[in-house]
Coordinates of C-alpha atoms and ligand atoms in Angstrom, one line a residue:
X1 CA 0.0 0.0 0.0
X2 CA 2.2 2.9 -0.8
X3 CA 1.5 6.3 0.9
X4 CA -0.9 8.6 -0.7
X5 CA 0.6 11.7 -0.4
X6 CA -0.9 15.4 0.8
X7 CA 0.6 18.8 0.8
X8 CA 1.6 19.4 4.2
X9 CA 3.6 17.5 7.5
X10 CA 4.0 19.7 10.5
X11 CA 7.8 19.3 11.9
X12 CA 9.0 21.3 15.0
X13 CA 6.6 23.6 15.3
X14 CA 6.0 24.4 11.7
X15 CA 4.5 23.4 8.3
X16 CA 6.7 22.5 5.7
X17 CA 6.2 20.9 2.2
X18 CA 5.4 17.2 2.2
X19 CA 8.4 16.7 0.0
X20 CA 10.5 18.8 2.5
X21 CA 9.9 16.7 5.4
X22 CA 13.4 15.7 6.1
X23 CA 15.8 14.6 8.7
X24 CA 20.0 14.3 8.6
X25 CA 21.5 10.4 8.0
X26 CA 23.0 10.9 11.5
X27 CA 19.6 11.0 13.6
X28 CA 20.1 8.8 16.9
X29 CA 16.3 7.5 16.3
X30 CA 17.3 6.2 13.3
X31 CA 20.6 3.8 13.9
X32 CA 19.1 2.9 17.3
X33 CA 14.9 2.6 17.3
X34 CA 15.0 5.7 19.7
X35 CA 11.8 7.5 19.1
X36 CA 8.4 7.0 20.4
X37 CA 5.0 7.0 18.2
X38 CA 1.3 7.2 18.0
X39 CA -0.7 6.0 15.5
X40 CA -4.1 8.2 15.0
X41 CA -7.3 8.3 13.4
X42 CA -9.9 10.8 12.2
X43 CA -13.1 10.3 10.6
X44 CA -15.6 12.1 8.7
X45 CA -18.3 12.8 10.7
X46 CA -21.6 15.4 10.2
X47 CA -19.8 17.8 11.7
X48 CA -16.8 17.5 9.8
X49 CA -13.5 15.5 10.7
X50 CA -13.1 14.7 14.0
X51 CA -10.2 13.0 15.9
X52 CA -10.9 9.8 18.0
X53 CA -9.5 9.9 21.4
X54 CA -6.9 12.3 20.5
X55 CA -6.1 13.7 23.6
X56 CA -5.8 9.7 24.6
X57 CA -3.2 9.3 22.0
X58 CA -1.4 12.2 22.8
X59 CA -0.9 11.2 26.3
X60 CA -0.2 7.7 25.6
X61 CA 2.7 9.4 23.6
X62 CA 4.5 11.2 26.6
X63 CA 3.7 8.3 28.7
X64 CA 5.9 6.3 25.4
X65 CA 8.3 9.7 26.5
X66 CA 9.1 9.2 29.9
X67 CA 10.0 5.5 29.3
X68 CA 12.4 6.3 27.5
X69 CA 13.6 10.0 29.4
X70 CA 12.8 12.3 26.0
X71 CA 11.4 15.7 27.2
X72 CA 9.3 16.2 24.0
X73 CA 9.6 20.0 23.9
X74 CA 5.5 21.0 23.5
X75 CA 2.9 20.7 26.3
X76 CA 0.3 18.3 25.3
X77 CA -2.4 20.9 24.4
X78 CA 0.3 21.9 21.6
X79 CA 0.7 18.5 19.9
X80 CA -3.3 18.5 20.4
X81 CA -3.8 21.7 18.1
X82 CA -0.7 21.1 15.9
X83 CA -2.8 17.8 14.4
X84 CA -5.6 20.1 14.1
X85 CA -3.7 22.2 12.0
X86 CA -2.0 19.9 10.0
X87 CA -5.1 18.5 9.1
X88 CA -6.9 21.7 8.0
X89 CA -4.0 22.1 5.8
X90 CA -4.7 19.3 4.0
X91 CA -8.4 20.0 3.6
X92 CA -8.8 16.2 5.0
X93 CA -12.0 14.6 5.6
X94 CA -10.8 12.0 7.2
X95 CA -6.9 10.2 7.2
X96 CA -4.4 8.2 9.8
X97 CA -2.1 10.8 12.1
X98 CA 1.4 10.1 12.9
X99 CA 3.1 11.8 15.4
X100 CA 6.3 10.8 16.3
X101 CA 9.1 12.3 18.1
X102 CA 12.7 11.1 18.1
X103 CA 16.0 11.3 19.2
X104 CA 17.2 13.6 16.4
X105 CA 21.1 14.9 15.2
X106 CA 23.8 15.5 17.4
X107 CA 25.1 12.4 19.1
X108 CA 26.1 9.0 18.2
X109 CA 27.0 7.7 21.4
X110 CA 24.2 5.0 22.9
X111 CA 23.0 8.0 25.4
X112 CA 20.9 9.9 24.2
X113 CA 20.0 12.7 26.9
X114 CA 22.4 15.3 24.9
X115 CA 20.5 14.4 22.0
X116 CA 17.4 17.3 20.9
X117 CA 14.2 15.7 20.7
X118 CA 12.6 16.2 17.4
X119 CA 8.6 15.9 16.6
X120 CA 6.4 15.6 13.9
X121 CA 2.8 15.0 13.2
X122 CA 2.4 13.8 9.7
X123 CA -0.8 13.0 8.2
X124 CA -2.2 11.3 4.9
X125 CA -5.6 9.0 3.3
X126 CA -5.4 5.2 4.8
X127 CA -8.0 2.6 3.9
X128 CA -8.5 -0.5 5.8
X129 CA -5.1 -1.7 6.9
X130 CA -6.0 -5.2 7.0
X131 CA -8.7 -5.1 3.9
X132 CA -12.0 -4.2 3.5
X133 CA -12.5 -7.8 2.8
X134 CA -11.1 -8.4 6.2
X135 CA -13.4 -5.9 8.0
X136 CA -16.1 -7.4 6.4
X137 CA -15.4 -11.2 6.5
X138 CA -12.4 -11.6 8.9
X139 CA -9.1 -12.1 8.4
X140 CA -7.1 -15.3 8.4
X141 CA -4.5 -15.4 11.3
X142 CA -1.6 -17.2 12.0
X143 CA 1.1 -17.7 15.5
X144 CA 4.3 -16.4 14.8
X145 CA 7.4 -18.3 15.7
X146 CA 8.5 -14.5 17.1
X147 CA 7.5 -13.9 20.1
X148 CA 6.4 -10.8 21.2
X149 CA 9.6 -8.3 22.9
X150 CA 10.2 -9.3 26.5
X151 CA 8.8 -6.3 28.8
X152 CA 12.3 -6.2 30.5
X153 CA 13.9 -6.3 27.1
X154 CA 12.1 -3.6 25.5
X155 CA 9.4 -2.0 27.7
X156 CA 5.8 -3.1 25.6
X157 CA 4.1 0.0 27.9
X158 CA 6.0 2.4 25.4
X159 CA 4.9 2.9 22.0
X160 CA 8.5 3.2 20.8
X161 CA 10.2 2.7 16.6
X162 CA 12.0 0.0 17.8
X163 CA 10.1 -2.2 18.9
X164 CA 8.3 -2.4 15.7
X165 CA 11.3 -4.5 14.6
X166 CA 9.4 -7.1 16.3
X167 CA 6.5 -7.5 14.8
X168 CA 8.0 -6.9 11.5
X169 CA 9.5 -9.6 12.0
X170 CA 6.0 -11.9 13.1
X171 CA 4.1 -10.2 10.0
X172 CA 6.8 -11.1 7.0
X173 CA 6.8 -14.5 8.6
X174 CA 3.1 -15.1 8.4
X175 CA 1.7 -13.0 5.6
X176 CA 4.6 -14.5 3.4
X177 CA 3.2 -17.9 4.4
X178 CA -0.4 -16.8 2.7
X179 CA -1.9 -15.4 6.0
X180 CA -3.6 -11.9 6.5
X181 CA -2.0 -11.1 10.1
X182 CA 0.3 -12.5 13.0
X183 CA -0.4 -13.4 16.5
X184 CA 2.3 -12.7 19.2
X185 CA 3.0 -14.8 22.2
X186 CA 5.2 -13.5 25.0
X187 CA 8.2 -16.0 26.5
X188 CA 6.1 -17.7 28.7
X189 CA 3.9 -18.8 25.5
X190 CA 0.5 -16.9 26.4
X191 CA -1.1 -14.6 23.8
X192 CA 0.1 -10.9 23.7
X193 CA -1.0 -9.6 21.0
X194 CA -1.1 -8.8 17.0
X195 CA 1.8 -7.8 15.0
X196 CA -0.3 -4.4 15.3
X197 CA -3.3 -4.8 17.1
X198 CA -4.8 -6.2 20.6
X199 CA -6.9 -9.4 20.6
X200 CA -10.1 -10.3 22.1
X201 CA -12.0 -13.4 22.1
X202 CA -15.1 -14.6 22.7
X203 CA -16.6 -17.3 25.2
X204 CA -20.0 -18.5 26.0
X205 CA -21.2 -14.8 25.3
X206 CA -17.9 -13.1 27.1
X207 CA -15.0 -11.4 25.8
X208 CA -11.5 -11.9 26.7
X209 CA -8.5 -10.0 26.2
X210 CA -4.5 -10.7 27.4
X211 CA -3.5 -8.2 30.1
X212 CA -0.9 -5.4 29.5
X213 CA 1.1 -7.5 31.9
X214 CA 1.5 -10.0 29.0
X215 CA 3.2 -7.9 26.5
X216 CA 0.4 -6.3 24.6
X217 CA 0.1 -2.9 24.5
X218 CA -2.7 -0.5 26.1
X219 CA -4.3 0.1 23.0
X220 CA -7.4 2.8 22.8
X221 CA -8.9 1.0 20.8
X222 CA -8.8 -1.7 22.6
X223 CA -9.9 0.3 25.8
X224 CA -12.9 1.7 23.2
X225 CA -14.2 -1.7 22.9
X226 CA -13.8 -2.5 26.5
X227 CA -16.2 0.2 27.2
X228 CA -18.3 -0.3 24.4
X229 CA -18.9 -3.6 26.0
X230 CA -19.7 -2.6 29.4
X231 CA -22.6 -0.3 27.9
X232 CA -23.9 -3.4 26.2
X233 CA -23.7 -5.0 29.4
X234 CA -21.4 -8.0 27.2
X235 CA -18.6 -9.1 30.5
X236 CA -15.2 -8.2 29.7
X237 CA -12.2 -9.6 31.3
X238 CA -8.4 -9.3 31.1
X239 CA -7.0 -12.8 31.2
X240 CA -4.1 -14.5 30.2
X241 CA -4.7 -16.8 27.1
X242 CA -3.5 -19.9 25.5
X243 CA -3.1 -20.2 21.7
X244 CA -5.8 -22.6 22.0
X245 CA -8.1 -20.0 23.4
X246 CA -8.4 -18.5 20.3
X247 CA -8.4 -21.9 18.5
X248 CA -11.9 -22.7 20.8
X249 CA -13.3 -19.8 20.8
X250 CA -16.7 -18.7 20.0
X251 CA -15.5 -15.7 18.1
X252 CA -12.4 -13.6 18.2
X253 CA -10.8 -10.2 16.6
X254 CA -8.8 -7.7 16.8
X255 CA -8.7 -3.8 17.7
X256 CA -6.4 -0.9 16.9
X257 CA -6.6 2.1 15.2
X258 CA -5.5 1.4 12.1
X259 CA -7.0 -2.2 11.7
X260 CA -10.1 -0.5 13.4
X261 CA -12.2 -4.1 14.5
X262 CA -11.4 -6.9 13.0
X263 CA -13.0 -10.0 12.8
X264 CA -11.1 -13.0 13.5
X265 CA -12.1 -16.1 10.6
X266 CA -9.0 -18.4 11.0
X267 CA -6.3 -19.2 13.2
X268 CA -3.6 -21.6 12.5
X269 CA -5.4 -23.2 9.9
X270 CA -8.3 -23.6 12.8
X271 CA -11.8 -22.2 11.4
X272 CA -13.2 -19.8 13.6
X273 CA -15.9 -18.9 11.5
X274 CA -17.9 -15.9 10.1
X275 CA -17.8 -13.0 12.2
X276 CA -20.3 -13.4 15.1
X277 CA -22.7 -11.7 16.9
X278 CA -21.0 -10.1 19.2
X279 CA -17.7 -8.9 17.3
X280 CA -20.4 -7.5 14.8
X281 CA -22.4 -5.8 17.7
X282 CA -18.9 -4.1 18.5
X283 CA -17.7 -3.3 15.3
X284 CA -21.0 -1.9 14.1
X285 CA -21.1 0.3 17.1
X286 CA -17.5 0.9 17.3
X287 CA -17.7 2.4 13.4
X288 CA -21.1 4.8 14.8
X289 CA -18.9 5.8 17.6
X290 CA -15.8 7.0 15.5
X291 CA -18.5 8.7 12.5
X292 CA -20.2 10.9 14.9
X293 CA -23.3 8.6 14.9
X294 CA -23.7 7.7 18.6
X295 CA -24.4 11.2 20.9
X296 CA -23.1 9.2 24.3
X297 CA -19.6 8.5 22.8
X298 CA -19.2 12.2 21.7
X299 CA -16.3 13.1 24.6
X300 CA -14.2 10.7 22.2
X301 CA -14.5 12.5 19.4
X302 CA -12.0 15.8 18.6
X303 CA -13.6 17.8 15.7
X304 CA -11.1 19.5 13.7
X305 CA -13.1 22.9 12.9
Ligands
LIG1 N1 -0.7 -3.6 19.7 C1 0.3 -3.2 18.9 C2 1.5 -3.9 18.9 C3 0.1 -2.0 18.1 O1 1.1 -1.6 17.3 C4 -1.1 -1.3 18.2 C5 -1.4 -0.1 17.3 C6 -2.2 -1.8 19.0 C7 -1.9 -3.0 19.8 C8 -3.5 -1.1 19.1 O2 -3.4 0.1 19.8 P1 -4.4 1.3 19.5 O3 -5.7 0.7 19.6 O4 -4.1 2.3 20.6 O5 -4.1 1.8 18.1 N2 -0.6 -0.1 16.1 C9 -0.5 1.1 15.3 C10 -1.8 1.6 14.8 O6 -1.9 2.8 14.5 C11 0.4 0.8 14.1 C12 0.0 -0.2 13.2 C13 0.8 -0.3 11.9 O7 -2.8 0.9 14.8

């Protein structure tokens, strides 16, 4: 899926050309993983775009910050209107949001606290990261032989570049073998989460989802459907799983924000089946929530203008 490009990426406090959006070869963040992320959406709503959770994401980001000791030089209410602005000028209805900051030029050496921290918000169109077919039908799964980063290793609380490396890893290995996305278990073999997304199954009319304690990280999505849940009265518990949870389960998908809900068809060659009742009572709601459609999840929703 190559990037569809717009006009405009903000970048340290200012707008500059899409094409212009550059950083120097020597940039700790990129020899070492050193930056920290978020990935974003916003949707067209009848009110115009509108960010979901974006104050969430934002402070998910310094959370990803203090891990990892980066001051990121702009108060959270800055980052908050710079995607704003970004997004106005690129006339976008609705599109992913990147920001990142990183670890920028000035030192090669391992520490990094001498290092300025760099940020930038970029934004551009994304469809359906795991298909349309996928969000309509489910998607075919598969364990990875990688397992998921050891939270010791590489903290999984933080949202950071490098630990992407990871789950690159998990989704060549599967999608190369014919499958849409990978499953990650941690070292002690229970389920942590996808190469991009959190998991949840269902059981005799409950969902289920791995702890943050197992590796997978606090997604808002996944927090979105938690909730979503709770107002449909559906139990949700965090729990560690087997792989053979999801193999007997009654139904099972995943959240995030740029797979959005996804149902679940296959795992391991194991038919799940069509999407189910309840991942379709979720996603249906999930998808009014984000448009604008459902007045009670309007605190969520950041409009743009
Ligand atoms: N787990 C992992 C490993 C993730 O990378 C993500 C998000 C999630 C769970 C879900 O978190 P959230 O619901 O907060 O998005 N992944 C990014 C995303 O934008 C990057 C995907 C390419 O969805």
């Amino acid at each position: 899926m190559p990037i569809q490009e717009v006009e405009k990426i903000w970048m340290d406090g200012e707008l500059v050309d899409w094409a212009d959006a550059k950083i120097h070869l020597l940039t700790h963040s990129l020899h070492y993983g050193s930056g920290v992320f978020e990935g974003i959406r916003a949707y067209e709503t009848p009110r115009g775009a509108a960010v979901f959770r974006l104050a969430d994401h934002i402070k998910r980001l310094y959370r990803s910050a203090a891990i990892y000791r980066m001051p990121i030089p702009f108060t959270q209410e800055e980052l908050i209107e710079a995607t704003k602005v970004v997004i106005r000028a690129n006339d976008l209805k609705s599109c992913y949001i990147r920001p990142i900051a990183i670890r920028g030029y000035g030192e090669m050496g391992l520490h990094p606290l001498s290092s300025p921290v760099n940020v930038a918000i970029a934004v551009w169109p994304w469809g359906a990261y795991l298909g349309e077919e996928g969000l309509k039908n489910g998607v075919r799964a598969k364990v990875s032989s990688f397992r998921r980063n050891e939270s010791n290793s590489i903290p999984t609380a933080a949202k950071a570049t490098g630990q992407y490396l990871n789950s690159i890893l998990a989704k060549m290995e599967v999608t190369d073998a014919g499958y849409d996305e990978a499953v990650l278990l941690n070292v002690h073999g229970h389920v942590a989460d996808g190469a991009g997304e959190n998991i949840f199954v269902v059981r005799g009319g409950s969902l289920f989802t791995p702890p943050t304690s197992s590796g997978a990280l606090e997604g808002i999505t996944r927090d979105s459907v938690i909730r979503i849940a709770e107002d449909f009265e559906i139990p949700c518990r965090e729990k560690d799983l087997a792989r053979t949870d999801i193999y007997t389960a009654d139904e099972a998908f995943f959240s995030g924000t740029a797979a959005e809900v996804v149902p679940i068809r296959e795992i391991d060659d194991r038919p799940i089946g069509e999407p189910g009742p309840i991942t379709r009572r979720i996603q249906e709601k999930f998808f009014d929530v984000v448009s604008g459609k459902d007045k009670n999840y309007e605190h969520w929703l950041e409009y743009v203008d």
